[in-house]
PDB file of C-alpha atoms in Angstrom:
ATOM      1  CA  LEU T   1     -31.134 -27.960  34.605  1.00  0.00           C
ATOM      2  CA  ARG T   2     -31.025 -24.172  34.936  1.00  0.00           C
ATOM      3  CA  SER T   3     -27.834 -24.293  36.988  1.00  0.00           C
ATOM      4  CA  ARG T   4     -25.966 -26.874  34.863  1.00  0.00           C
ATOM      5  CA  GLN T   5     -23.298 -25.700  32.452  1.00  0.00           C
ATOM      6  CA  GLU T   6     -22.359 -28.954  30.685  1.00  0.00           C
ATOM      7  CA  ARG T   7     -22.949 -29.246  26.941  1.00  0.00           C
ATOM      8  CA  TYR T   8     -24.090 -32.477  25.331  1.00  0.00           C
ATOM      9  CA  GLY T   9     -24.005 -34.003  21.856  1.00  0.00           C
ATOM     10  CA  LEU T  10     -27.495 -35.453  22.355  1.00  0.00           C
ATOM     11  CA  VAL T  11     -30.361 -34.141  24.464  1.00  0.00           C
ATOM     12  CA  VAL T  12     -33.709 -35.946  24.734  1.00  0.00           C
ATOM     13  CA  ALA T  13     -36.658 -33.922  26.070  1.00  0.00           C
ATOM     14  CA  ASP T  14     -39.577 -36.270  26.750  1.00  0.00           C
ATOM     15  CA  PRO T  15     -41.895 -34.656  29.301  1.00  0.00           C
ATOM     16  CA  PRO T  16     -45.304 -35.891  30.460  1.00  0.00           C
ATOM     17  CA  PRO T  17     -48.386 -34.298  28.849  1.00  0.00           C
ATOM     18  CA  PHE T  18     -48.613 -30.654  29.919  1.00  0.00           C
ATOM     19  CA  ALA T  19     -52.013 -30.109  28.237  1.00  0.00           C
ATOM     20  CA  LYS T  20     -54.615 -32.732  28.987  1.00  0.00           C
ATOM     21  CA  ARG T  21     -57.395 -30.511  27.563  1.00  0.00           C
ATOM     22  CA  ARG T  22     -57.764 -27.439  25.353  1.00  0.00           C
ATOM     23  CA  ALA T  23     -58.007 -25.089  28.349  1.00  0.00           C
ATOM     24  CA  ASP T  24     -54.421 -26.043  29.285  1.00  0.00           C
ATOM     25  CA  VAL T  25     -52.843 -25.191  25.902  1.00  0.00           C
ATOM     26  CA  GLU T  26     -51.504 -21.706  26.717  1.00  0.00           C
ATOM     27  CA  ARG T  27     -49.905 -22.786  29.992  1.00  0.00           C
ATOM     28  CA  ALA T  28     -48.565 -25.967  28.395  1.00  0.00           C
ATOM     29  CA  ALA T  29     -47.067 -24.062  25.433  1.00  0.00           C
ATOM     30  CA  ARG T  30     -45.100 -21.898  27.880  1.00  0.00           C
ATOM     31  CA  ALA T  31     -43.875 -24.988  29.750  1.00  0.00           C
ATOM     32  CA  TYR T  32     -42.800 -26.753  26.516  1.00  0.00           C
ATOM     33  CA  LYS T  33     -41.026 -23.571  25.379  1.00  0.00           C
ATOM     34  CA  ASP T  34     -39.171 -23.234  28.686  1.00  0.00           C
ATOM     35  CA  LEU T  35     -38.144 -26.912  28.710  1.00  0.00           C
ATOM     36  CA  ASN T  36     -36.905 -26.772  25.113  1.00  0.00           C
ATOM     37  CA  ARG T  37     -35.092 -23.470  25.671  1.00  0.00           C
ATOM     38  CA  LEU T  38     -33.187 -25.010  28.577  1.00  0.00           C
ATOM     39  CA  ALA T  39     -32.491 -28.177  26.559  1.00  0.00           C
ATOM     40  CA  MET T  40     -31.175 -26.128  23.613  1.00  0.00           C
ATOM     41  CA  ARG T  41     -28.815 -24.226  25.904  1.00  0.00           C
ATOM     42  CA  ARG T  42     -27.307 -27.544  27.054  1.00  0.00           C
ATOM     43  CA  LEU T  43     -26.839 -28.695  23.446  1.00  0.00           C
ATOM     44  CA  GLN T  44     -23.370 -28.308  21.944  1.00  0.00           C
ATOM     45  CA  PRO T  45     -23.105 -26.855  18.407  1.00  0.00           C
ATOM     46  CA  GLY T  46     -23.659 -29.714  15.968  1.00  0.00           C
ATOM     47  CA  GLY T  47     -25.493 -31.674  18.678  1.00  0.00           C
ATOM     48  CA  PHE T  48     -28.865 -33.355  18.304  1.00  0.00           C
ATOM     49  CA  LEU T  49     -32.107 -32.671  20.149  1.00  0.00           C
ATOM     50  CA  LEU T  50     -34.923 -35.213  20.239  1.00  0.00           C
ATOM     51  CA  THR T  51     -37.926 -33.382  21.644  1.00  0.00           C
ATOM     52  CA  PHE T  52     -41.475 -34.572  22.167  1.00  0.00           C
ATOM     53  CA  THR T  53     -44.955 -33.654  23.266  1.00  0.00           C
ATOM     54  CA  CYS T  54     -47.597 -36.211  24.128  1.00  0.00           C
ATOM     55  CA  SER T  55     -50.335 -33.618  24.615  1.00  0.00           C
ATOM     56  CA  GLY T  56     -53.186 -34.161  22.157  1.00  0.00           C
ATOM     57  CA  ALA T  57     -54.215 -30.511  22.545  1.00  0.00           C
ATOM     58  CA  ILE T  58     -50.822 -29.331  21.183  1.00  0.00           C
ATOM     59  CA  ASP T  59     -50.935 -29.757  17.410  1.00  0.00           C
ATOM     60  CA  GLY T  60     -47.907 -30.108  15.147  1.00  0.00           C
ATOM     61  CA  THR T  61     -47.997 -26.503  13.940  1.00  0.00           C
ATOM     62  CA  LEU T  62     -48.066 -25.127  17.482  1.00  0.00           C
ATOM     63  CA  PHE T  63     -45.235 -27.467  18.521  1.00  0.00           C
ATOM     64  CA  ARG T  64     -43.038 -26.150  15.669  1.00  0.00           C
ATOM     65  CA  GLN T  65     -43.867 -22.587  16.747  1.00  0.00           C
ATOM     66  CA  ILE T  66     -42.894 -23.473  20.309  1.00  0.00           C
ATOM     67  CA  LEU T  67     -39.536 -24.804  19.075  1.00  0.00           C
ATOM     68  CA  PHE T  68     -38.956 -21.639  17.025  1.00  0.00           C
ATOM     69  CA  ALA T  69     -39.656 -19.429  20.067  1.00  0.00           C
ATOM     70  CA  ALA T  70     -37.440 -21.603  22.294  1.00  0.00           C
ATOM     71  CA  ALA T  71     -34.540 -21.389  19.819  1.00  0.00           C
ATOM     72  CA  GLU T  72     -34.936 -17.608  19.583  1.00  0.00           C
ATOM     73  CA  GLU T  73     -34.881 -17.249  23.375  1.00  0.00           C
ATOM     74  CA  ALA T  74     -31.949 -19.673  23.711  1.00  0.00           C
ATOM     75  CA  LYS T  75     -30.106 -17.702  21.004  1.00  0.00           C
ATOM     76  CA  VAL T  76     -29.245 -20.853  19.038  1.00  0.00           C
ATOM     77  CA  GLN T  77     -29.639 -21.821  15.399  1.00  0.00           C
ATOM     78  CA  LEU T  78     -31.718 -24.963  15.131  1.00  0.00           C
ATOM     79  CA  ALA T  79     -32.695 -27.067  12.109  1.00  0.00           C
ATOM     80  CA  LEU T  80     -35.580 -29.531  12.121  1.00  0.00           C
ATOM     81  CA  LEU T  81     -34.239 -32.729  10.531  1.00  0.00           C
ATOM     82  CA  ALA T  82     -37.290 -34.995  10.740  1.00  0.00           C
ATOM     83  CA  PRO T  83     -40.665 -35.183  12.435  1.00  0.00           C
ATOM     84  CA  LEU T  84     -41.128 -38.013  14.933  1.00  0.00           C
ATOM     85  CA  ALA T  85     -44.380 -39.803  15.759  1.00  0.00           C
ATOM     86  CA  ALA T  86     -45.807 -42.997  17.140  1.00  0.00           C
ATOM     87  CA  ALA T  87     -44.967 -46.262  15.386  1.00  0.00           C
ATOM     88  CA  PRO T  88     -47.230 -47.616  12.617  1.00  0.00           C
ATOM     89  CA  ASP T  89     -48.828 -50.044  15.105  1.00  0.00           C
ATOM     90  CA  HIS T  90     -50.430 -46.987  16.770  1.00  0.00           C
ATOM     91  CA  PRO T  91     -52.710 -45.668  13.988  1.00  0.00           C
ATOM     92  CA  VAL T  92     -54.696 -42.430  14.272  1.00  0.00           C
ATOM     93  CA  SER T  93     -58.389 -42.449  13.414  1.00  0.00           C
ATOM     94  CA  VAL T  94     -59.528 -39.701  11.040  1.00  0.00           C
ATOM     95  CA  TYR T  95     -62.518 -39.341  13.394  1.00  0.00           C
ATOM     96  CA  HIS T  96     -60.319 -38.713  16.441  1.00  0.00           C
ATOM     97  CA  PRO T  97     -57.352 -36.481  15.488  1.00  0.00           C
ATOM     98  CA  GLU T  98     -56.472 -36.057  19.174  1.00  0.00           C
ATOM     99  CA  GLY T  99     -55.241 -39.644  18.926  1.00  0.00           C
ATOM    100  CA  GLU T 100     -52.178 -38.179  17.233  1.00  0.00           C
ATOM    101  CA  TYR T 101     -50.944 -37.002  20.603  1.00  0.00           C
ATOM    102  CA  LEU T 102     -47.320 -38.168  20.303  1.00  0.00           C
ATOM    103  CA  LYS T 103     -45.351 -35.664  18.240  1.00  0.00           C
ATOM    104  CA  GLY T 104     -41.682 -34.887  18.162  1.00  0.00           C
ATOM    105  CA  TRP T 105     -38.772 -33.500  16.193  1.00  0.00           C
ATOM    106  CA  TRP T 106     -35.250 -34.637  15.540  1.00  0.00           C
ATOM    107  CA  CYS T 107     -33.268 -31.388  15.511  1.00  0.00           C
ATOM    108  CA  VAL T 108     -29.666 -30.296  15.155  1.00  0.00           C
ATOM    109  CA  ARG T 109     -28.031 -27.196  16.552  1.00  0.00           C
ATOM    110  CA  THR T 110     -26.464 -25.579  13.499  1.00  0.00           C
ATOM    111  CA  ASP T 111     -24.625 -22.550  14.832  1.00  0.00           C
ATOM    112  CA  SER T 112     -20.872 -23.053  14.354  1.00  0.00           C
ATOM    113  CA  THR T 113     -21.446 -25.959  11.955  1.00  0.00           C
ATOM    114  CA  PRO T 114     -21.425 -25.775   8.147  1.00  0.00           C
ATOM    115  CA  SER T 115     -24.901 -27.279   7.640  1.00  0.00           C
ATOM    116  CA  PRO T 116     -27.330 -29.733   9.244  1.00  0.00           C
ATOM    117  CA  ARG T 117     -26.361 -32.350   6.646  1.00  0.00           C
ATOM    118  CA  ALA T 118     -22.661 -31.872   7.406  1.00  0.00           C
ATOM    119  CA  ALA T 119     -23.360 -32.239  11.140  1.00  0.00           C
ATOM    120  CA  TRP T 120     -25.309 -35.441  10.503  1.00  0.00           C
ATOM    121  CA  MET T 121     -22.693 -36.896   8.186  1.00  0.00           C
ATOM    122  CA  LYS T 122     -19.976 -36.352  10.821  1.00  0.00           C
ATOM    123  CA  MET T 123     -22.021 -38.003  13.590  1.00  0.00           C
ATOM    124  CA  PRO T 124     -21.173 -41.714  13.834  1.00  0.00           C
ATOM    125  CA  MET T 125     -24.273 -43.766  14.588  1.00  0.00           C
ATOM    126  CA  ARG T 126     -22.583 -45.276  17.632  1.00  0.00           C
ATOM    127  CA  ARG T 127     -22.639 -41.828  19.241  1.00  0.00           C
ATOM    128  CA  MET T 128     -26.447 -41.863  19.104  1.00  0.00           C
ATOM    129  CA  GLY T 129     -26.464 -44.616  21.758  1.00  0.00           C
ATOM    130  CA  LEU T 130     -25.167 -44.607  25.284  1.00  0.00           C
ATOM    131  CA  HIS T 131     -21.450 -45.324  25.489  1.00  0.00           C
ATOM    132  CA  ALA T 132     -18.318 -43.802  26.918  1.00  0.00           C
ATOM    133  CA  GLY T 133     -17.884 -40.132  26.161  1.00  0.00           C
ATOM    134  CA  PRO T 134     -14.994 -38.542  24.292  1.00  0.00           C
ATOM    135  CA  ALA T 135     -11.444 -38.568  25.614  1.00  0.00           C
ATOM    136  CA  SER T 136     -12.181 -35.395  27.604  1.00  0.00           C
ATOM    137  CA  GLY T 137     -14.573 -37.426  29.742  1.00  0.00           C
ATOM    138  CA  ALA T 138     -17.470 -35.075  28.948  1.00  0.00           C
ATOM    139  CA  PRO T 139     -20.900 -36.695  29.046  1.00  0.00           C
ATOM    140  CA  MET T 140     -22.422 -37.411  25.634  1.00  0.00           C
ATOM    141  CA  ALA T 141     -26.159 -37.336  26.373  1.00  0.00           C
ATOM    142  CA  LEU T 142     -28.703 -35.774  28.672  1.00  0.00           C
ATOM    143  CA  LEU T 143     -32.161 -37.273  29.049  1.00  0.00           C
ATOM    144  CA  LEU T 144     -34.862 -34.914  30.258  1.00  0.00           C
ATOM    145  CA  SER T 145     -37.756 -37.054  31.423  1.00  0.00           C
ATOM    146  CA  LEU T 146     -40.004 -35.289  33.875  1.00  0.00           C
ATOM    147  CA  ASN T 147     -41.977 -38.363  34.873  1.00  0.00           C
ATOM    148  CA  ALA T 148     -42.132 -38.956  38.582  1.00  0.00           C
ATOM    149  CA  PRO T 149     -39.924 -41.827  39.787  1.00  0.00           C
ATOM    150  CA  SER T 150     -41.778 -45.050  40.430  1.00  0.00           C
ATOM    151  CA  SER T 151     -42.390 -45.997  44.029  1.00  0.00           C
ATOM    152  CA  SER T 152     -40.822 -49.453  44.038  1.00  0.00           C
TER     153      SER T 152
END
């Protein structure tokens, strides 16, 4: 990812949990920041980033701070469009807040675009899925999943 130069209209960063316990939070925050910084650099202006953490020890406030730091280091303007979370069939107990481990953000890179709303309004929904890229042949999406391949 560090050596790639392509830009994408959609980048999905969905890593495994980097912090399985509170003692791992500082190291995990650095890893999430580095991953998101690299993802943001591959994002074309006006492009969307779907980024996630499934670490229960990383709360929503810290995750937003991580995204802010990553955008600063990547030297991009980023807007948070909507928070993302587990589906309603995965409720979180008020007695176990760590159960809210899946957190994410739908973001848009806003530098060189009039506004996040304008970028969204110009993005046809069909471009959110996988399909043939534009006439230039450039790839439309990059999926960053750091899970180890299955041994089938």
